[in-house]
XYZ file of C-alpha atoms in Angstrom:
531
model
C 100.018 149.633 -24.551
C 99.585 149.284 -20.797
C 102.122 150.523 -18.306
C 104.580 148.026 -16.866
C 103.647 146.376 -13.575
C 105.498 147.112 -10.377
C 108.380 144.713 -9.546
C 107.348 141.540 -7.765
C 108.635 138.068 -7.025
C 108.070 135.765 -9.987
C 109.106 132.292 -11.100
C 112.308 133.650 -12.702
C 113.529 135.454 -9.588
C 112.323 132.983 -6.959
C 115.654 131.172 -6.434
C 118.607 131.881 -8.728
C 120.979 128.933 -8.324
C 121.459 126.222 -10.913
C 120.300 123.657 -8.360
C 116.998 125.485 -7.928
C 116.399 125.111 -11.674
C 117.567 121.510 -12.042
C 115.390 120.403 -9.098
C 112.442 122.681 -9.829
C 108.866 121.414 -9.855
C 107.508 124.636 -11.378
C 105.956 123.912 -14.779
C 107.134 127.304 -16.046
C 110.785 126.631 -15.266
C 110.525 123.143 -16.729
C 109.174 124.755 -19.898
C 112.275 126.971 -20.015
C 114.515 123.908 -19.576
C 112.707 122.302 -22.511
C 113.075 125.521 -24.521
C 116.846 125.422 -24.082
C 117.043 121.700 -24.889
C 114.862 121.663 -27.998
C 116.637 124.777 -29.312
C 119.986 123.001 -28.983
C 118.670 119.944 -30.828
C 117.140 122.158 -33.527
C 120.495 123.849 -34.090
C 122.236 120.479 -34.377
C 119.611 119.130 -36.766
C 119.957 122.295 -38.856
C 123.708 121.669 -39.198
C 123.000 118.293 -40.788
C 120.392 119.907 -43.051
C 123.007 122.431 -44.184
C 125.434 119.616 -44.982
C 122.765 117.887 -47.075
C 121.990 121.022 -49.066
C 125.689 121.777 -49.635
C 126.208 118.265 -50.996
C 123.253 118.611 -53.370
C 124.522 121.856 -54.905
C 126.329 119.781 -57.546
C 125.176 116.595 -59.308
C 128.281 114.619 -58.389
C 128.667 113.375 -54.842
C 131.847 115.373 -54.344
C 131.530 116.860 -50.840
C 131.080 113.734 -48.716
C 131.064 110.009 -49.392
C 127.782 108.170 -49.745
C 127.970 106.560 -46.297
C 128.613 109.948 -44.644
C 125.670 111.402 -46.558
C 123.480 108.522 -45.372
C 124.452 109.268 -41.785
C 123.859 113.005 -42.262
C 120.279 112.691 -43.485
C 119.547 110.005 -40.880
C 120.792 112.097 -37.978
C 118.970 115.145 -39.382
C 115.708 113.198 -39.440
C 116.175 111.523 -36.057
C 117.057 114.751 -34.267
C 114.425 116.925 -35.925
C 111.539 114.448 -35.640
C 112.096 112.852 -32.239
C 113.930 115.616 -30.393
C 112.481 118.808 -31.874
C 109.218 118.547 -33.829
C 107.435 116.128 -31.493
C 108.317 117.842 -28.180
C 108.659 121.496 -29.271
C 105.154 122.935 -28.877
C 103.763 120.571 -26.177
C 106.884 120.516 -24.007
C 107.663 124.242 -24.226
C 104.425 126.162 -24.800
C 102.148 123.403 -23.476
C 104.122 123.021 -20.271
C 104.122 126.745 -19.669
C 100.544 127.535 -20.651
C 98.269 124.585 -19.859
C 98.096 125.353 -16.100
C 97.882 129.105 -16.717
C 95.072 128.789 -19.255
C 92.934 126.598 -16.991
C 93.596 128.581 -13.814
C 95.733 125.921 -12.088
C 98.821 126.507 -9.960
C 100.808 123.742 -11.700
C 100.411 120.499 -13.591
C 98.865 117.559 -11.739
C 102.195 115.753 -11.252
C 105.040 118.291 -10.917
C 107.718 115.695 -10.121
C 106.714 113.590 -13.116
C 106.891 116.749 -15.210
C 110.493 117.313 -14.165
C 111.222 113.615 -14.728
C 109.944 113.934 -18.302
C 112.597 116.577 -19.020
C 115.350 114.429 -17.544
C 114.159 111.422 -19.551
C 114.117 113.543 -22.712
C 117.645 114.812 -22.022
C 118.934 111.341 -21.209
C 117.491 109.932 -24.445
C 119.057 112.773 -26.387
C 122.462 112.074 -24.857
C 122.249 108.461 -26.007
C 121.563 109.670 -29.520
C 124.441 112.156 -29.458
C 126.790 109.440 -28.211
C 125.813 107.399 -31.261
C 126.663 110.428 -33.394
C 130.098 110.798 -31.837
C 130.749 107.069 -32.209
C 130.089 107.104 -35.949
C 126.425 107.821 -36.544
C 123.627 105.709 -38.015
C 122.767 105.240 -41.697
C 119.299 103.659 -41.836
C 117.170 106.762 -42.295
C 114.963 107.989 -39.450
C 112.401 105.281 -40.297
C 114.814 102.398 -39.437
C 113.341 100.115 -42.102
C 114.033 96.441 -41.573
C 115.741 94.135 -42.328
C 118.506 96.661 -43.071
C 118.341 98.232 -39.604
C 117.942 94.934 -37.751
C 120.415 92.772 -39.659
C 122.674 94.493 -42.189
C 123.611 98.040 -41.155
C 127.053 98.281 -39.545
C 126.271 101.619 -37.849
C 125.136 102.388 -34.284
C 121.487 101.457 -34.775
C 121.098 99.875 -31.337
C 122.327 102.954 -29.487
C 120.037 105.320 -31.398
C 117.098 102.958 -30.901
C 117.770 103.000 -27.146
C 117.876 106.807 -27.184
C 114.526 107.079 -28.971
C 113.021 104.384 -26.731
C 114.004 106.362 -23.633
C 112.752 109.597 -25.170
C 109.356 107.983 -25.780
C 108.717 107.799 -22.045
C 109.093 111.573 -21.887
C 106.160 111.930 -24.314
C 104.065 109.429 -22.356
C 104.676 111.214 -19.054
C 103.881 114.616 -20.567
C 100.690 113.323 -22.173
C 99.534 111.693 -18.940
C 100.181 114.911 -17.030
C 98.189 117.002 -19.504
C 95.193 114.642 -19.495
C 94.905 114.518 -15.696
C 95.503 118.262 -15.324
C 92.860 119.241 -17.884
C 90.320 116.842 -16.396
C 90.824 117.589 -12.720
C 92.353 121.042 -12.193
C 90.253 123.517 -14.177
C 89.252 126.739 -12.444
C 85.677 127.137 -11.140
C 83.331 127.855 -14.025
C 85.778 126.643 -16.684
C 83.589 124.055 -18.377
C 84.760 122.037 -21.367
C 83.288 124.469 -23.869
C 84.837 127.446 -22.143
C 88.315 125.996 -22.605
C 90.719 127.738 -25.000
C 91.249 125.803 -28.221
C 94.931 125.584 -27.273
C 93.814 123.287 -24.429
C 91.596 121.199 -26.708
C 94.523 120.705 -29.096
C 96.872 119.649 -26.303
C 94.262 117.313 -24.846
C 93.911 115.545 -28.216
C 97.696 115.468 -28.589
C 98.084 113.965 -25.123
C 95.732 111.124 -26.067
C 97.929 110.309 -29.062
C 101.062 110.466 -26.913
C 99.699 108.038 -24.339
C 98.093 105.597 -26.803
C 100.595 105.703 -29.664
C 104.048 106.090 -28.152
C 104.151 102.597 -26.548
C 103.731 101.099 -30.028
C 106.882 102.716 -31.434
C 108.714 101.929 -28.197
C 108.053 98.184 -28.387
C 108.709 98.207 -32.151
C 112.176 99.665 -31.635
C 112.798 97.191 -28.813
C 112.059 94.400 -31.300
C 114.508 95.913 -33.800
C 117.184 95.968 -31.121
C 116.352 92.432 -30.000
C 116.591 91.093 -33.542
C 119.850 92.952 -34.087
C 121.513 91.931 -30.835
C 119.955 88.505 -30.158
C 119.253 87.236 -33.657
C 115.516 86.781 -33.048
C 113.400 86.232 -36.155
C 110.907 89.100 -36.052
C 111.498 91.205 -39.157
C 114.362 89.490 -41.039
C 113.005 87.051 -43.690
C 116.134 84.902 -43.387
C 115.135 84.226 -39.780
C 111.470 83.693 -40.565
C 110.480 87.307 -39.898
C 108.338 89.754 -41.858
C 109.844 93.142 -42.782
C 106.422 94.548 -43.694
C 105.285 93.921 -40.129
C 107.813 96.545 -39.024
C 106.298 99.062 -41.433
C 102.810 98.438 -40.037
C 103.983 98.879 -36.453
C 106.219 101.866 -37.220
C 103.632 103.825 -39.184
C 100.800 102.949 -36.796
C 102.601 105.293 -34.409
C 104.466 107.535 -36.797
C 101.473 108.810 -38.697
C 99.642 109.827 -35.505
C 103.001 111.305 -34.471
C 102.493 113.728 -37.347
C 99.552 115.073 -35.365
C 101.611 115.225 -32.167
C 103.655 117.750 -34.137
C 100.891 119.689 -35.886
C 97.886 119.581 -33.505
C 99.530 121.726 -30.789
C 100.581 124.155 -33.519
C 96.929 124.335 -34.591
C 96.050 125.180 -30.995
C 98.517 128.068 -31.080
C 96.992 129.147 -34.380
C 93.519 129.421 -32.859
C 94.801 131.623 -30.043
C 96.626 133.962 -32.409
C 93.782 134.247 -34.910
C 91.340 135.223 -32.163
C 93.724 137.671 -30.486
C 94.739 139.572 -33.613
C 91.355 139.649 -35.319
C 89.561 140.615 -32.071
C 86.867 137.994 -32.682
C 85.742 134.729 -31.156
C 86.756 131.712 -33.225
C 84.043 130.995 -35.783
C 82.467 127.600 -35.086
C 84.334 127.114 -31.813
C 82.793 123.697 -31.088
C 83.562 122.410 -34.589
C 87.216 123.410 -34.171
C 87.337 121.758 -30.742
C 85.804 118.513 -31.979
C 87.994 118.547 -35.084
C 91.058 118.178 -32.835
C 89.588 115.006 -31.364
C 88.564 113.869 -34.854
C 92.107 114.265 -36.162
C 93.449 112.309 -33.178
C 90.961 109.472 -33.709
C 91.104 109.109 -37.495
C 94.888 109.621 -37.433
C 95.251 106.111 -36.021
C 93.464 104.618 -39.055
C 95.560 105.908 -41.970
C 99.032 104.430 -41.436
C 98.739 102.230 -44.527
C 99.021 105.159 -46.935
C 102.765 105.027 -46.250
C 102.759 101.481 -47.665
C 101.028 101.747 -51.035
C 104.096 100.221 -52.734
C 104.594 97.510 -50.106
C 103.005 94.080 -50.209
C 99.614 95.115 -48.838
C 96.602 94.231 -50.986
C 95.065 96.710 -53.389
C 91.845 96.536 -51.365
C 93.647 97.571 -48.181
C 95.341 100.354 -50.148
C 91.947 101.600 -51.368
C 90.607 101.620 -47.799
C 93.620 103.550 -46.523
C 93.313 105.963 -49.446
C 89.692 106.684 -48.515
C 90.536 107.144 -44.833
C 93.382 109.506 -45.753
C 90.953 111.715 -47.630
C 88.652 111.490 -44.604
C 91.290 112.755 -42.154
C 91.692 115.851 -44.310
C 88.157 116.949 -43.402
C 88.781 118.047 -39.774
C 91.947 119.846 -40.893
C 89.933 121.633 -43.573
C 87.337 122.554 -40.941
C 90.036 124.302 -38.934
C 91.391 126.249 -41.913
C 87.885 127.272 -42.997
C 86.947 128.413 -39.494
C 90.180 130.359 -39.021
C 89.567 132.099 -42.348
C 85.959 132.829 -41.394
C 87.185 134.299 -38.105
C 89.541 136.624 -39.951
C 86.712 137.765 -42.262
C 85.666 141.273 -41.215
C 87.850 141.023 -38.140
C 89.712 143.967 -36.678
C 93.055 142.549 -37.802
C 96.299 143.970 -36.440
C 99.534 142.966 -38.114
C 101.898 142.372 -35.218
C 104.669 139.810 -35.669
C 102.669 136.805 -34.381
C 99.973 137.573 -36.957
C 102.552 137.486 -39.754
C 103.338 133.933 -38.653
C 99.598 133.162 -38.807
C 99.440 134.059 -42.492
C 102.664 132.170 -43.106
C 101.190 129.084 -41.451
C 98.040 129.240 -43.576
C 100.102 129.474 -46.767
C 102.439 126.598 -45.920
C 99.760 124.362 -44.416
C 97.493 124.769 -47.441
C 100.272 123.753 -49.831
C 101.227 120.826 -47.607
C 97.632 119.711 -47.170
C 96.726 119.885 -50.843
C 99.828 117.938 -51.863
C 98.875 115.376 -49.221
C 95.743 114.682 -51.257
C 98.031 113.828 -54.195
C 99.798 111.278 -52.016
C 96.464 109.813 -50.887
C 95.693 108.904 -54.520
C 97.170 105.479 -55.263
C 98.268 106.130 -58.851
C 100.037 109.397 -58.043
C 101.576 108.001 -54.873
C 103.123 105.088 -56.757
C 104.805 107.571 -59.088
C 106.203 109.895 -56.408
C 106.941 107.446 -53.573
C 110.478 107.876 -52.227
C 111.043 110.998 -54.299
C 111.625 114.577 -53.202
C 107.891 115.216 -53.685
C 107.319 113.334 -50.411
C 110.176 115.211 -48.737
C 108.642 118.547 -49.741
C 105.150 117.553 -48.602
C 106.406 116.367 -45.221
C 108.393 119.545 -44.640
C 105.528 121.845 -45.632
C 103.208 120.234 -43.096
C 105.500 119.228 -40.260
C 108.362 121.698 -40.460
C 106.647 124.666 -42.092
C 103.412 124.347 -40.146
C 104.888 123.367 -36.795
C 107.795 125.809 -36.789
C 105.726 128.755 -38.045
C 103.297 128.312 -35.162
C 106.033 127.438 -32.680
C 107.729 130.732 -33.525
C 104.380 132.521 -33.663
C 103.553 131.213 -30.193
C 106.999 132.064 -28.845
C 106.584 135.655 -30.078
C 103.020 135.907 -28.762
C 103.782 134.608 -25.278
C 107.392 135.848 -24.987
C 106.348 138.941 -22.987
C 104.380 136.668 -20.668
C 107.174 134.104 -20.295
C 110.066 136.496 -19.671
C 108.399 139.830 -18.959
C 110.322 141.528 -21.791
C 109.316 143.097 -25.099
C 111.279 142.317 -28.273
C 111.906 144.496 -31.344
C 108.655 144.328 -33.314
C 110.150 145.434 -36.644
C 112.881 142.795 -36.571
C 110.302 140.167 -35.680
C 108.186 141.024 -38.733
C 111.239 140.905 -41.003
C 112.204 137.500 -39.612
C 108.715 136.095 -40.219
C 108.759 137.205 -43.865
C 112.317 135.928 -44.436
C 111.408 132.524 -42.985
C 108.300 132.270 -45.173
C 110.164 133.216 -48.355
C 113.169 131.063 -47.496
C 110.999 128.069 -46.711
C 109.143 128.232 -50.026
C 112.374 128.707 -51.958
C 113.843 125.701 -50.168
C 111.041 123.189 -50.530
C 108.788 124.172 -53.446
C 111.479 123.235 -56.015
C 111.550 119.828 -54.368
C 107.947 119.214 -55.450
C 109.049 119.794 -59.039
C 112.244 117.777 -58.940
C 110.444 114.987 -57.099
C 107.678 114.821 -59.674
C 110.362 114.723 -62.363
C 111.731 111.607 -60.678
C 114.610 112.545 -58.365
C 114.693 109.972 -55.543
C 115.274 111.011 -51.955
C 118.373 109.974 -49.987
C 120.766 110.054 -52.980
C 123.864 112.212 -52.773
C 124.405 112.176 -56.567
C 121.814 112.896 -59.243
C 121.481 113.576 -63.025
C 122.647 117.060 -64.121
C 119.186 118.055 -65.382
C 118.035 118.295 -61.734
C 120.760 120.728 -60.678
C 118.817 123.972 -61.189
C 116.092 122.891 -58.761
C 118.651 121.753 -56.211
C 120.590 125.022 -56.452
C 117.356 126.952 -55.817
C 116.576 124.690 -52.874
C 120.034 125.137 -51.373
C 119.831 128.929 -51.835
C 116.493 128.871 -50.020
C 118.072 126.886 -47.191
C 120.662 129.649 -46.771
C 117.919 132.273 -46.614
C 115.985 130.106 -44.181
C 119.046 129.862 -41.936
C 119.204 133.662 -41.796
C 115.498 133.762 -40.961
C 115.944 131.335 -38.070
C 119.021 133.169 -36.785
C 117.191 136.492 -36.541
C 114.714 135.512 -33.771
C 117.503 133.916 -31.764
C 119.379 137.217 -31.916
C 116.670 139.729 -31.038
C 114.867 137.488 -28.528
C 118.055 136.934 -26.562
C 118.812 140.642 -26.848
C 115.376 141.426 -25.428
C 116.265 139.545 -22.250
C 119.082 142.037 -21.672
C 117.828 145.306 -23.154
C 114.117 144.708 -23.749
C 111.521 146.981 -22.166
C 109.471 145.490 -19.313
C 106.276 143.887 -20.557
C 102.843 144.745 -19.147
C 100.559 141.907 -18.022
C 98.620 141.967 -21.317
C 100.531 143.728 -24.122
C 98.190 142.379 -26.829
C 94.885 143.126 -25.105
C 94.120 139.403 -25.434
C 91.582 137.218 -23.662
C 92.469 134.188 -21.550
C 93.446 133.488 -17.964
C 97.168 133.630 -18.706
C 96.807 137.333 -19.484
C 95.151 138.044 -16.121
C 98.375 137.538 -14.211
C 101.641 139.478 -14.247
C 104.466 139.192 -16.790
C 106.359 137.058 -15.904
C 103.820 135.176 -13.759
C 104.182 134.693 -9.997
C 105.611 131.373 -8.847
C 102.122 130.016 -8.120
C 100.594 131.599 -11.243
C 97.666 133.404 -9.589
C 97.423 135.408 -6.396
C 93.802 134.264 -6.014
C 91.914 131.443 -7.715
C 90.310 132.801 -10.917
C 86.635 132.175 -11.618
C 85.442 131.891 -15.227
C 81.970 133.212 -16.052
C 82.161 133.909 -19.794
C 82.777 132.027 -23.038
C 86.271 131.878 -24.547
C 87.502 134.677 -26.802
C 84.787 137.057 -25.625
C 86.160 140.068 -27.500
C 82.692 141.561 -27.922
C 82.613 142.326 -24.194
């Protein structure tokens, strides 16, 4: 390991006051603000998850009433999806690393970047106000006409919060697109870009093109609820299935807003800890764009049991199988990169193997849901819950934590306890599987989601799942503990503790305020570990 650099002025020490942080235009500080915010929302969403698992320990609904349970799983979904999973990797790691990895001094629009954080925070406050005022009970999907006409909870307030939050995604996506197009360092051509950048570019396209659809859809829900307009309510001449089309047209691509950036992190970690260039680099790059494009064409697989025709269902089934191809390309190429690589098993690499395990299970079970006959059987059961969590929560969080551990020395200039980090990665992997794999079984056996009481024959699987959730909570608490401790007692980090490639490792840890003392020039392909 290299020796620590001499002390210098960096983005952390360049102005200490709270005002200097709240009015900052530095992408690195804004990333830290996002890190604090999304961590707070994750903790709150985890509290609701714990309440759900405690309720399901016993078959009878004896911990909370059914309406409280409805509000618990709704708030868990709303907070985790809209305020953690969607913004976590792009807003934290993307904000910090996109300019560094392309040799820029900042994002293209620094003020808009800061505005995106304020918009995100403001939208979150609206949602928390709804929680304090009694919560919402529609589920995070807000299906009509229940959400627009019948629910007596604070649907309108939550809808406003999510609507506001959507502009944060749009602003972030716009900033990434312009920055990647216009601010790359000399010599950094498109096929010299890190795959992390390709993934965030594809994600930004989805953010800009897809988010307005969910925004206007939620506006229509609020308008029907508050003004009595006939959009989705059949009694008013509306069509409830129209809401599902509009909602899932965004919300399935939103799946890739969550997972594509995580795949970008995965590529960086695989290359760094196998000391090899990514096998089939161009295929992996294009697969990110392929996922973004085809992702807009598969929303109907969420509606196999709705009123859509069997012919439309067959088309969506085929397209769903098709979108699995670019994801499979990535997994194959990562595996081929690891083959005969000089693999080192630092903590971020443990998260890499955890991601592969969880993503494979989630992806293969997604093929079950793409098949019409199987999907009809397991729709609205815990099989779907397990599949969603394996892909979105398991995949995204494993790579979010893997990326946090990989770039933590760069972000804060401190080294964490490597042994504790490895233990945490293993505990999270084991806890996650114990939590959600039993849900595949109990879902296939017929247990519906969103019920707080269930037949006694399902109790064993639910007890296992709740025990796994406890283990998972310990796993998530460990990184919080030793990472915060590293800020106080951690050893100073060298500029490149991993011996990794990439422009971000050519500057100090933590980076200077303007990222680079001199403009870098790129004259080699990415991941050139053979050099």
